[in-house]
Coordinates of C-alpha atoms in Angstrom, one line a residue:
Chain A
M28 CA -71.3 -51.6 4.6
P29 CA -73.0 -48.2 4.7
Q30 CA -74.1 -48.9 7.9
G31 CA -70.9 -49.5 9.9
E32 CA -69.5 -45.9 7.8
A33 CA -72.3 -44.6 8.6
K34 CA -71.9 -45.4 12.9
L35 CA -67.8 -44.5 12.4
K36 CA -68.6 -41.1 11.0
A37 CA -71.0 -40.9 14.4
R38 CA -68.8 -42.2 16.5
K39 CA -66.0 -39.8 14.6
S40 CA -68.2 -36.4 15.8
I41 CA -69.1 -37.3 19.3
L42 CA -64.9 -37.9 19.3
L43 CA -64.4 -34.7 17.8
M44 CA -66.9 -32.7 20.3
V45 CA -65.1 -34.8 23.4
L46 CA -61.4 -33.9 22.3
C47 CA -63.0 -30.1 22.1
A48 CA -64.5 -29.8 25.2
A49 CA -61.3 -31.2 26.6
A50 CA -59.3 -29.3 24.4
V51 CA -61.2 -25.7 24.8
I52 CA -63.1 -26.2 27.8
P53 CA -60.2 -25.6 30.8
C54 CA -59.3 -22.2 28.5
I55 CA -62.4 -20.6 28.7
P56 CA -62.2 -19.0 32.5
I57 CA -58.4 -17.7 31.6
L58 CA -59.7 -15.9 28.3
L59 CA -63.0 -14.5 30.4
W60 CA -60.9 -13.5 33.4
S61 CA -58.4 -11.8 31.2
F62 CA -60.9 -9.5 30.1
S63 CA -62.5 -8.9 33.5
Q64 CA -62.8 -5.9 36.0
Q65 CA -64.3 -8.3 38.0
W66 CA -66.2 -11.4 38.4
R67 CA -68.5 -11.7 41.2
Y68 CA -69.1 -15.6 42.5
P69 CA -72.5 -16.5 40.9
E70 CA -72.2 -14.7 37.6
L71 CA -71.7 -16.1 34.2
L72 CA -70.2 -13.4 32.6
P73 CA -67.8 -10.7 34.4
V74 CA -67.9 -7.4 33.9
W75 CA -65.5 -6.7 31.2
S76 CA -62.7 -4.2 30.9
L77 CA -59.1 -4.3 29.4
R78 CA -57.8 -3.4 32.5
A79 CA -55.2 -6.2 32.6
W80 CA -53.9 -5.9 29.3
Q81 CA -53.8 -2.6 29.4
S82 CA -51.2 -3.2 32.4
I83 CA -49.2 -5.5 30.5
F84 CA -48.5 -3.1 27.4
S85 CA -48.2 0.3 29.5
P86 CA -44.8 1.9 29.6
H87 CA -44.1 1.5 32.9
S88 CA -45.0 -2.7 32.8
Q89 CA -42.5 -5.1 34.0
V90 CA -44.5 -7.6 31.7
L91 CA -42.7 -6.8 28.6
P92 CA -39.1 -6.4 29.4
A93 CA -40.1 -9.9 31.1
A94 CA -41.0 -11.2 27.7
W95 CA -37.8 -9.8 26.0
N96 CA -35.2 -11.7 28.8
S97 CA -38.1 -14.7 28.2
L98 CA -37.3 -15.0 24.3
G99 CA -33.8 -14.1 24.6
L100 CA -32.8 -16.9 27.1
A101 CA -35.5 -19.1 24.9
I102 CA -33.6 -18.4 21.3
A103 CA -30.2 -18.4 22.6
T104 CA -31.3 -21.9 24.2
S105 CA -33.1 -23.3 21.1
L106 CA -30.0 -22.7 19.2
L107 CA -26.9 -23.5 21.5
S108 CA -28.9 -27.0 22.3
Q109 CA -29.5 -27.8 18.7
A110 CA -25.4 -27.0 18.1
A111 CA -24.7 -29.5 20.7
A112 CA -27.3 -32.2 20.4
Y113 CA -26.9 -32.3 16.1
P114 CA -23.5 -33.8 16.4
A115 CA -24.1 -35.8 19.5
A116 CA -27.2 -37.4 17.9
R117 CA -25.4 -38.2 14.6
A118 CA -22.8 -39.9 16.1
L119 CA -25.2 -41.8 18.3
G120 CA -27.1 -43.1 15.3
L121 CA -24.7 -43.5 13.4
Y122 CA -21.3 -44.1 14.7
V123 CA -21.2 -45.0 17.7
K124 CA -21.9 -49.2 18.0
A125 CA -21.8 -50.9 21.2
W126 CA -21.9 -47.6 23.4
S127 CA -24.9 -46.1 21.6
K128 CA -27.4 -47.4 24.1
P129 CA -25.8 -46.5 27.7
L130 CA -24.8 -43.2 26.4
R131 CA -28.3 -42.6 25.7
L132 CA -29.4 -43.8 28.9
L133 CA -26.8 -41.7 30.4
M134 CA -28.6 -38.5 28.5
I135 CA -31.9 -39.7 29.9
G136 CA -31.5 -38.8 33.0
P137 CA -31.9 -35.3 33.2
L138 CA -35.0 -35.4 31.6
L139 CA -36.6 -37.8 34.2
I140 CA -35.1 -36.4 37.1
P141 CA -37.0 -33.7 38.7
G142 CA -36.3 -30.1 38.1
I143 CA -35.8 -29.6 42.0
S144 CA -32.9 -31.8 42.3
I145 CA -31.1 -30.6 39.4
A146 CA -31.9 -27.0 40.2
I147 CA -30.3 -27.3 43.3
G148 CA -27.1 -29.2 42.3
V149 CA -26.7 -26.6 39.7
H150 CA -27.4 -23.4 41.7
M151 CA -24.7 -25.0 44.3
L152 CA -22.6 -25.9 41.3
F153 CA -23.0 -22.2 39.5
L154 CA -22.2 -20.4 43.1
R155 CA -18.9 -22.2 43.5
I156 CA -17.6 -21.2 40.1
G157 CA -18.8 -17.8 40.2
L158 CA -21.6 -18.5 37.4
A159 CA -24.5 -17.8 39.2
D160 CA -26.4 -14.4 38.9
L161 CA -25.0 -15.0 35.2
W162 CA -27.1 -15.0 31.7
I163 CA -25.0 -17.2 30.6
G164 CA -25.5 -19.2 33.4
V165 CA -29.3 -19.2 33.0
V166 CA -28.4 -20.4 29.5
L167 CA -26.4 -22.9 30.5
A168 CA -29.3 -24.3 33.1
H169 CA -31.6 -24.2 31.2
L170 CA -29.3 -26.1 28.1
I171 CA -29.0 -29.0 30.5
T172 CA -33.1 -30.2 29.8
A173 CA -32.9 -28.8 26.4
I174 CA -29.8 -30.8 25.1
P175 CA -31.5 -34.5 26.0
Y176 CA -34.4 -33.0 24.7
A177 CA -33.0 -32.3 21.5
I178 CA -31.0 -35.5 21.2
Y179 CA -33.9 -37.7 22.0
L180 CA -35.8 -36.2 19.2
L181 CA -33.1 -35.9 16.5
Y182 CA -31.6 -39.7 17.9
G183 CA -35.2 -40.8 16.8
F184 CA -34.6 -39.7 13.4
Y185 CA -30.6 -40.7 13.1
A186 CA -31.8 -44.0 14.3
T187 CA -33.6 -45.0 11.3
Y188 CA -31.8 -42.5 8.6
D189 CA -30.0 -44.7 6.0
S190 CA -26.4 -42.5 5.5
G191 CA -26.2 -44.4 1.5
Y192 CA -27.4 -41.3 0.1
E193 CA -24.7 -39.1 1.9
T194 CA -22.5 -41.9 0.4
Q195 CA -24.0 -41.7 -3.0
L196 CA -23.6 -38.1 -2.9
R197 CA -19.6 -38.2 -1.8
L198 CA -18.9 -40.5 -4.9
L199 CA -20.3 -38.4 -6.9
G200 CA -17.7 -35.5 -6.2
A201 CA -20.1 -33.5 -3.8
S202 CA -18.6 -31.7 -1.2
R203 CA -19.1 -32.2 2.9
W204 CA -21.3 -29.4 2.8
Q205 CA -23.1 -29.6 0.1
T206 CA -23.9 -33.4 0.8
F207 CA -25.7 -31.6 4.2
L208 CA -28.0 -29.2 2.5
M209 CA -28.7 -31.8 -0.6
A210 CA -29.2 -35.0 1.3
E211 CA -29.2 -34.8 4.9
L212 CA -30.9 -31.5 5.7
P213 CA -33.9 -32.1 3.3
L214 CA -34.5 -35.3 5.0
L215 CA -33.8 -33.9 8.6
R216 CA -35.9 -30.9 8.8
P217 CA -39.2 -32.4 10.2
A218 CA -36.8 -33.7 13.4
L219 CA -34.9 -30.3 13.3
S220 CA -37.9 -28.1 13.6
L221 CA -39.3 -30.2 16.5
S222 CA -36.4 -30.4 18.1
V223 CA -36.0 -26.4 17.9
L224 CA -39.4 -25.5 18.7
F225 CA -39.4 -27.6 21.9
S226 CA -36.3 -26.8 23.2
F227 CA -37.5 -23.2 22.6
L228 CA -40.4 -23.9 24.8
I229 CA -38.6 -25.8 27.4
S230 CA -36.5 -22.6 27.8
W231 CA -39.7 -20.5 27.5
S232 CA -41.6 -22.1 30.3
Q233 CA -38.2 -22.9 32.6
Y234 CA -39.3 -21.5 36.2
L235 CA -36.9 -23.2 38.6
F236 CA -33.9 -22.7 37.2
T237 CA -34.1 -19.1 36.3
V238 CA -35.0 -17.8 39.8
F239 CA -32.2 -20.2 41.2
I240 CA -29.6 -19.4 39.1
G241 CA -30.6 -16.1 37.8
G242 CA -30.9 -15.1 41.5
G243 CA -33.9 -13.1 40.8
H244 CA -32.0 -10.5 38.5
L245 CA -33.5 -12.1 35.6
V246 CA -36.7 -11.6 35.5
T247 CA -38.5 -13.8 32.8
L248 CA -42.6 -14.2 32.2
P249 CA -42.9 -17.1 34.1
M250 CA -41.7 -16.0 37.3
L251 CA -44.0 -13.0 36.5
L252 CA -46.7 -15.9 36.5
F253 CA -46.0 -17.1 39.3
S254 CA -45.9 -14.3 41.8
T255 CA -49.1 -13.0 40.6
V256 CA -50.8 -15.9 41.0
S257 CA -50.1 -15.9 44.7
S258 CA -50.9 -12.1 44.6
G259 CA -54.3 -13.1 43.9
D260 CA -55.1 -10.9 40.7
Y261 CA -56.9 -13.1 38.7
A262 CA -57.5 -10.8 35.7
L263 CA -53.3 -10.1 35.4
T264 CA -52.9 -13.9 35.8
S265 CA -55.0 -14.8 33.2
A266 CA -53.3 -12.3 31.0
L267 CA -49.8 -13.5 32.1
S268 CA -51.1 -17.3 31.1
L269 CA -52.2 -16.3 27.7
L270 CA -49.3 -14.5 26.9
L271 CA -46.9 -17.4 28.1
V272 CA -48.7 -20.1 26.5
A273 CA -48.9 -17.8 23.3
P274 CA -46.1 -19.4 21.6
A275 CA -46.9 -22.7 22.5
L276 CA -50.1 -22.5 20.5
V277 CA -48.0 -21.6 17.6
I278 CA -46.4 -24.1 17.9
V279 CA -48.9 -26.7 17.5
I280 CA -50.3 -25.2 14.8
L281 CA -46.9 -25.2 13.2
T282 CA -46.5 -29.2 14.0
A283 CA -50.1 -30.1 13.1
L284 CA -49.1 -28.1 9.4
S285 CA -45.5 -30.1 9.4
V286 CA -47.3 -33.8 10.2
N287 CA -48.9 -33.4 7.3
R288 CA -46.2 -32.2 4.9
D289 CA -44.5 -36.0 6.4
R290 CA -41.8 -37.1 4.3
Y291 CA -42.5 -40.4 6.5
H292 CA -46.2 -40.5 5.4
G293 CA -47.5 -44.0 6.0
K294 CA -44.5 -45.1 8.4
E295 CA -46.0 -42.9 11.9
A296 CA -44.6 -45.4 14.1
K297 CA -41.3 -44.1 13.4
R298 CA -41.5 -40.5 13.9
V299 CA -40.6 -39.6 17.4
T300 CA -43.7 -38.4 19.7
P301 CA -42.6 -35.1 21.1
V302 CA -42.9 -36.0 25.2
I303 CA -43.3 -33.1 28.2
Chain B
M23 CA -18.0 -38.3 6.2
F24 CA -14.9 -40.9 7.7
Y25 CA -13.9 -42.5 3.9
S26 CA -10.2 -41.7 4.0
R27 CA -9.4 -41.7 8.1
S28 CA -7.4 -44.0 10.0
K29 CA -9.4 -45.3 13.0
R30 CA -7.9 -43.7 15.5
A31 CA -8.8 -40.5 13.7
Q32 CA -12.4 -41.5 13.3
R33 CA -12.6 -42.3 17.0
L34 CA -11.3 -38.8 17.9
M35 CA -13.7 -37.3 16.0
V36 CA -17.0 -39.5 16.9
C37 CA -15.6 -38.2 20.8
L38 CA -15.6 -34.7 19.3
M39 CA -19.2 -34.9 18.0
L40 CA -20.3 -36.4 21.4
L41 CA -18.1 -34.3 23.8
P42 CA -20.5 -30.5 23.6
A43 CA -23.1 -32.6 24.8
F44 CA -22.0 -34.7 27.5
A45 CA -19.9 -32.3 29.0
L46 CA -22.4 -30.0 28.9
V47 CA -25.3 -32.1 30.8
L48 CA -24.1 -35.0 32.5
G49 CA -20.8 -32.4 33.5
T50 CA -22.9 -30.0 35.0
F51 CA -25.6 -32.3 36.0
L52 CA -23.4 -34.8 38.1
A53 CA -21.3 -32.1 39.7
G54 CA -24.4 -30.4 41.0
T55 CA -25.6 -34.1 42.5
A56 CA -22.3 -34.6 43.6
I57 CA -22.5 -31.6 46.0
S58 CA -25.8 -32.3 46.8
L59 CA -24.5 -35.7 47.9
I60 CA -22.0 -34.2 49.9
Q61 CA -23.5 -31.5 51.8
S62 CA -26.1 -33.7 52.7
L63 CA -23.3 -35.6 54.2
D64 CA -23.5 -33.0 56.2
Y65 CA -20.2 -31.4 54.9
L66 CA -20.3 -28.0 55.1
P67 CA -17.1 -26.3 55.6
F68 CA -18.5 -22.2 55.3
I69 CA -20.3 -23.4 58.7
G70 CA -17.5 -25.4 60.0
H71 CA -19.1 -28.7 59.7
T72 CA -16.7 -31.3 57.7
Q73 CA -17.5 -34.1 60.0
L74 CA -19.3 -36.3 57.4
S75 CA -22.5 -37.7 59.3
L76 CA -26.2 -39.5 58.3
Q77 CA -27.6 -37.4 60.5
A78 CA -29.6 -35.6 58.0
Y79 CA -31.2 -38.8 56.3
R80 CA -32.1 -40.3 60.2
D81 CA -34.0 -36.9 61.0
I82 CA -35.6 -36.8 57.6
L83 CA -36.6 -40.1 57.9
G84 CA -38.2 -40.1 61.6
S85 CA -40.0 -36.6 60.5
T86 CA -43.8 -37.5 59.8
V87 CA -44.2 -34.4 57.8
I88 CA -41.6 -35.3 55.4
L89 CA -42.4 -39.0 55.5
H90 CA -46.2 -37.5 54.8
G91 CA -44.8 -35.8 51.8
L92 CA -43.2 -38.5 50.2
V93 CA -46.5 -40.9 50.5
F94 CA -48.7 -38.1 49.3
S95 CA -46.4 -37.1 46.1
L96 CA -46.1 -41.3 45.3
A97 CA -49.9 -41.4 46.2
V98 CA -50.6 -38.6 44.0
A99 CA -48.4 -39.4 41.1
L100 CA -49.4 -43.3 41.1
V101 CA -53.2 -42.2 41.1
A102 CA -52.9 -39.7 38.0
T103 CA -50.8 -42.0 36.3
I104 CA -53.0 -45.0 36.4
I105 CA -56.5 -42.8 35.7
S106 CA -54.2 -41.2 32.7
A107 CA -53.1 -44.5 31.5
M108 CA -56.5 -45.8 31.8
I109 CA -58.1 -42.7 29.5
A110 CA -55.3 -42.9 27.3
M111 CA -55.9 -46.5 26.4
L112 CA -59.5 -45.9 25.8
L113 CA -59.1 -42.8 23.9
A114 CA -56.2 -44.9 21.5
H115 CA -58.4 -47.5 20.8
L116 CA -61.8 -45.2 20.1
L117 CA -59.2 -43.1 17.9
R118 CA -57.8 -46.1 15.7
P119 CA -60.3 -46.4 13.0
Y120 CA -59.4 -42.8 12.1
T121 CA -55.8 -42.6 12.5
N122 CA -55.5 -42.3 8.3
Q123 CA -57.7 -39.3 7.9
G124 CA -58.2 -37.7 11.6
G125 CA -56.0 -34.5 10.8
W126 CA -58.4 -32.5 13.1
L127 CA -58.7 -35.4 16.2
Y128 CA -55.1 -35.5 15.9
F129 CA -54.6 -31.4 16.3
L130 CA -57.0 -31.9 19.1
L131 CA -55.5 -34.8 20.7
Q132 CA -51.9 -32.7 20.6
F133 CA -53.5 -29.4 21.1
N134 CA -52.3 -29.1 25.1
I135 CA -49.0 -31.1 25.0
P136 CA -46.6 -27.9 24.4
I137 CA -49.1 -25.8 27.0
P138 CA -46.7 -25.0 30.3
H139 CA -48.2 -27.2 33.5
V140 CA -48.0 -23.3 35.1
V141 CA -50.8 -22.5 32.6
G142 CA -52.3 -26.2 32.7
A143 CA -52.6 -26.1 36.7
V144 CA -54.0 -22.2 37.0
A145 CA -57.0 -23.3 34.3
I146 CA -57.1 -26.4 35.9
G147 CA -57.7 -23.8 39.6
M148 CA -60.3 -21.2 37.6
L149 CA -62.2 -24.3 36.4
F150 CA -62.7 -26.5 39.5
S151 CA -62.5 -23.7 42.7
Q152 CA -65.1 -22.9 44.7
S153 CA -66.2 -19.4 43.0
G154 CA -64.4 -21.5 39.2
L155 CA -66.3 -21.7 36.5
L156 CA -68.2 -25.3 37.1
A157 CA -69.6 -24.0 40.4
R158 CA -70.7 -20.8 39.1
L159 CA -73.2 -23.1 36.1
A160 CA -74.0 -25.1 39.0
A161 CA -75.3 -22.4 40.9
A162 CA -76.9 -21.2 37.7
A163 CA -78.4 -24.6 37.2
G164 CA -79.9 -24.6 41.0
M165 CA -77.8 -27.2 42.3
I166 CA -75.8 -25.1 44.9
Q167 CA -76.5 -21.6 47.0
Q168 CA -73.3 -20.9 48.3
P169 CA -70.2 -21.7 46.8
S170 CA -69.2 -24.0 49.9
Q171 CA -71.5 -26.5 48.6
F172 CA -69.1 -26.7 45.7
P173 CA -66.8 -30.1 46.7
V174 CA -63.1 -28.5 47.4
L175 CA -61.2 -29.8 44.3
I176 CA -58.7 -27.1 44.6
N177 CA -55.8 -26.8 47.2
D178 CA -57.6 -29.9 48.9
Q179 CA -56.5 -32.7 51.2
Y180 CA -56.1 -35.1 48.5
G181 CA -54.7 -33.6 45.9
A182 CA -57.3 -33.4 43.1
G183 CA -56.3 -30.2 41.2
I184 CA -53.0 -31.9 41.1
I185 CA -54.3 -35.2 40.1
M186 CA -56.9 -33.4 37.3
E187 CA -54.1 -30.7 35.9
Y188 CA -51.6 -33.9 35.6
I189 CA -54.3 -36.1 33.5
W190 CA -55.3 -33.2 31.4
K191 CA -52.4 -33.1 30.3
E192 CA -51.0 -36.1 29.9
V193 CA -53.8 -38.2 28.8
P194 CA -52.4 -36.9 24.8
F195 CA -49.0 -37.5 25.8
I196 CA -49.9 -41.6 26.4
A197 CA -52.8 -41.8 23.7
I198 CA -50.1 -40.6 21.1
T199 CA -47.9 -43.4 22.2
L200 CA -50.1 -45.8 21.9
L201 CA -51.3 -44.8 18.7
S202 CA -48.6 -44.8 17.5
I203 CA -48.0 -48.4 17.8
L204 CA -51.9 -49.3 16.9
K205 CA -51.5 -48.0 14.0
S206 CA -48.9 -49.9 12.0
W207 CA -46.3 -52.1 14.1
V208 CA -49.8 -54.4 15.0
V209 CA -51.6 -54.5 12.0
P210 CA -50.0 -57.3 10.2
Y211 CA -50.4 -59.7 13.1
E212 CA -54.1 -58.9 13.6
Q213 CA -54.7 -59.5 10.5
Q214 CA -52.6 -63.0 10.1
L215 CA -54.5 -63.7 13.7
Q216 CA -58.2 -62.8 11.9
L217 CA -57.1 -65.1 8.8
L218 CA -56.1 -67.8 11.2
G219 CA -59.7 -67.2 12.9
A220 CA -59.0 -65.3 16.0
G221 CA -62.0 -63.6 17.6
R222 CA -61.8 -59.9 18.9
W223 CA -61.0 -60.7 22.1
Q224 CA -58.2 -62.9 21.2
R225 CA -56.7 -61.1 19.2
W226 CA -56.7 -58.2 21.3
R227 CA -55.7 -60.1 24.0
M228 CA -53.0 -62.0 22.1
V229 CA -51.3 -59.7 19.8
T230 CA -52.6 -56.1 20.7
L231 CA -52.0 -56.1 24.4
P232 CA -48.5 -57.7 24.4
F233 CA -47.8 -55.2 21.7
M234 CA -49.5 -51.9 23.4
L235 CA -47.6 -52.6 27.2
P236 CA -43.9 -52.0 26.7
P237 CA -45.0 -48.3 25.5
L238 CA -47.4 -48.3 27.7
I239 CA -45.6 -49.1 31.0
S240 CA -42.2 -46.7 29.6
S241 CA -44.6 -43.5 28.6
C242 CA -46.3 -44.4 32.1
M243 CA -43.2 -44.5 33.5
I244 CA -42.2 -40.7 32.1
V245 CA -45.2 -39.9 33.6
F246 CA -44.8 -41.0 37.0
A247 CA -41.3 -39.7 37.3
Y248 CA -42.7 -36.1 35.9
T249 CA -45.4 -36.2 38.6
F250 CA -43.6 -37.4 41.4
G251 CA -41.0 -34.2 40.8
S252 CA -43.1 -31.7 39.5
F253 CA -43.1 -28.1 41.6
E254 CA -45.4 -26.3 39.3
V255 CA -48.4 -27.5 39.8
P256 CA -48.5 -28.6 43.6
Y257 CA -47.4 -25.4 44.2
I258 CA -50.7 -24.0 42.4
L259 CA -52.9 -26.5 43.0
G260 CA -52.0 -28.3 46.3
S261 CA -52.6 -27.4 49.9
V262 CA -50.4 -25.7 52.2
S263 CA -51.2 -28.3 54.8
Q264 CA -50.6 -31.1 52.4
P265 CA -47.3 -30.2 50.8
T266 CA -45.3 -32.7 48.0
L267 CA -41.5 -33.6 48.6
P268 CA -40.3 -31.1 46.3
L269 CA -42.1 -28.6 47.8
L270 CA -40.4 -29.6 50.9
A271 CA -36.9 -29.5 49.3
Y272 CA -37.7 -26.2 47.1
E273 CA -38.8 -24.7 51.0
A274 CA -35.8 -26.4 53.3
Y275 CA -33.3 -24.9 50.4
L276 CA -34.4 -21.6 50.6
H277 CA -34.4 -21.8 54.4
P278 CA -32.1 -18.9 55.7
D279 CA -30.6 -21.3 57.8
L280 CA -27.6 -23.2 56.6
Q281 CA -28.1 -25.9 59.7
R282 CA -31.1 -27.0 57.7
R283 CA -29.3 -27.2 54.6
P284 CA -27.8 -31.2 54.7
E285 CA -31.7 -31.7 55.9
A286 CA -32.5 -29.8 51.9
M287 CA -29.9 -32.1 50.5
A288 CA -31.0 -35.2 52.0
I289 CA -34.6 -34.5 50.6
N290 CA -32.9 -34.0 47.0
M291 CA -31.1 -37.2 47.1
V292 CA -34.2 -39.5 48.2
I293 CA -36.2 -37.2 45.4
T294 CA -33.3 -38.0 42.9
L295 CA -32.7 -41.8 43.9
I296 CA -36.6 -42.6 43.4
S297 CA -36.3 -41.3 40.3
M298 CA -33.2 -43.2 39.3
I299 CA -35.5 -46.3 39.9
L300 CA -37.6 -45.0 37.8
I301 CA -35.5 -44.6 34.8
A302 CA -33.8 -47.8 35.3
I303 CA -37.4 -49.9 35.0
Y304 CA -38.1 -47.3 32.1
M305 CA -34.8 -48.4 30.5
K306 CA -35.9 -52.3 30.8
W307 CA -38.9 -51.4 29.3
G308 CA -38.3 -48.7 26.7
E309 CA -35.2 -50.6 25.5
T310 CA -36.9 -54.1 25.0
H311 CA -39.7 -52.1 23.2
A312 CA -37.2 -50.7 20.6
A313 CA -35.6 -54.2 19.7
R314 CA -38.9 -55.3 19.6
R315 CA -39.4 -52.5 16.8
S316 CA -36.5 -53.7 15.0

């Protein structure tokens, strides 16, 4: 049916335009503001300037140390959450039978309970056991949401994983480590990279936990962004927003690429969709 | 992994695999919640309160500010969830024919999922405020002369800005969940019905909708729980005179007067309790959905 096909094609280009508009339009004011000196009301374009970016990258700026703090926290959170989530997800998917469901339900709690409630509770706990105001305390706090998320993503993989490949390799005399490298890891890789990226992102954009547990000593990018928003400096707010969003955009592009190389092609429903 | 070990050793190993994650997450989470609960009952030895009482709960239930905050938070979350779900359903149906070749469509659909809510809130603010981009466009088109003629959508009394940010962020999430169902599980059933002579509407009502409902409800629960408890978005886009419950909890907790601590903790417990009810509903539907799939 060439006519039906033409209709489908036309509809596709309309959909592309709508989605493109929804994704791009909200980013336009941020982009323009970040390069503005001033932008008086009815003007459609600002008076251009690099002031915001220069102040971010100036040697005296608070932003770069904050960005390094955020990066350090996010990398530590991402790696530690994989280290804790990988064995737990594997055990829940392959070895735990009757208890798997209740245990997973327990794990969902910290994901769905509002950050403010968890942050207050954890802050009081850490004050009591002496972890508040410490870097390691902030990492632990970030792990509370990063680990359940990583388990959620990795469990989705193990729920449909056939451990027969591993048995086969072991029967042929491979060691546990060889089995991991040759059978498990290649299959796990798409889910694992998603989990690494998203736990990085959870920590990178975390505000409440860092403020409460860090007690203001550890300044991160989201904290700077929050204080700039209240100060009303639109140019600086926009530049900081773009800096905060940069790794997210890299991640979208990487995920989009990895979908194309998906080993489960054609079985899309079994892939886990990221939640935020 | 467990070829030659005794039952007992196997069980021990499984426990060891689960231990780090569960100890870290549930240990801290439950201990923190327990402290909140105790303090909400006015047990604060460091300021000499050791008598348990429900006074804080009575106080917050009698406070119009807090009750308004609760109702406002629930209403914003409900409206945002319902609108997001409707747009997502429409979008999923429209995108469905292109799931096999929709590289760019998929990319654009997923585009804003990893963008932090803080940035989303800033973006929506700069777009819809009275001196935002849309107001400037309206002025350029001659529709308004003064910024005050543009409708108040940001920091407004009805939470319009907050709701728009949530919709912008959550529609792709729900749509992707629905698409994954529409893509594969439903197809053979629909074909079967088509062979049996069912019309388009009948197919939708008898197969597509029942299949779509569990994932729709479970993802809506996630969205509702998130939007109900979110702190960042109402902080940036909300009105000072119309605070949401999480904002009230934040203010009460940071209040220097420790006499107000039980109140902060009681608000905190109310938020936790409502989220737990939502989780229970999510579990019921989410798990039925999983059971049906396997």
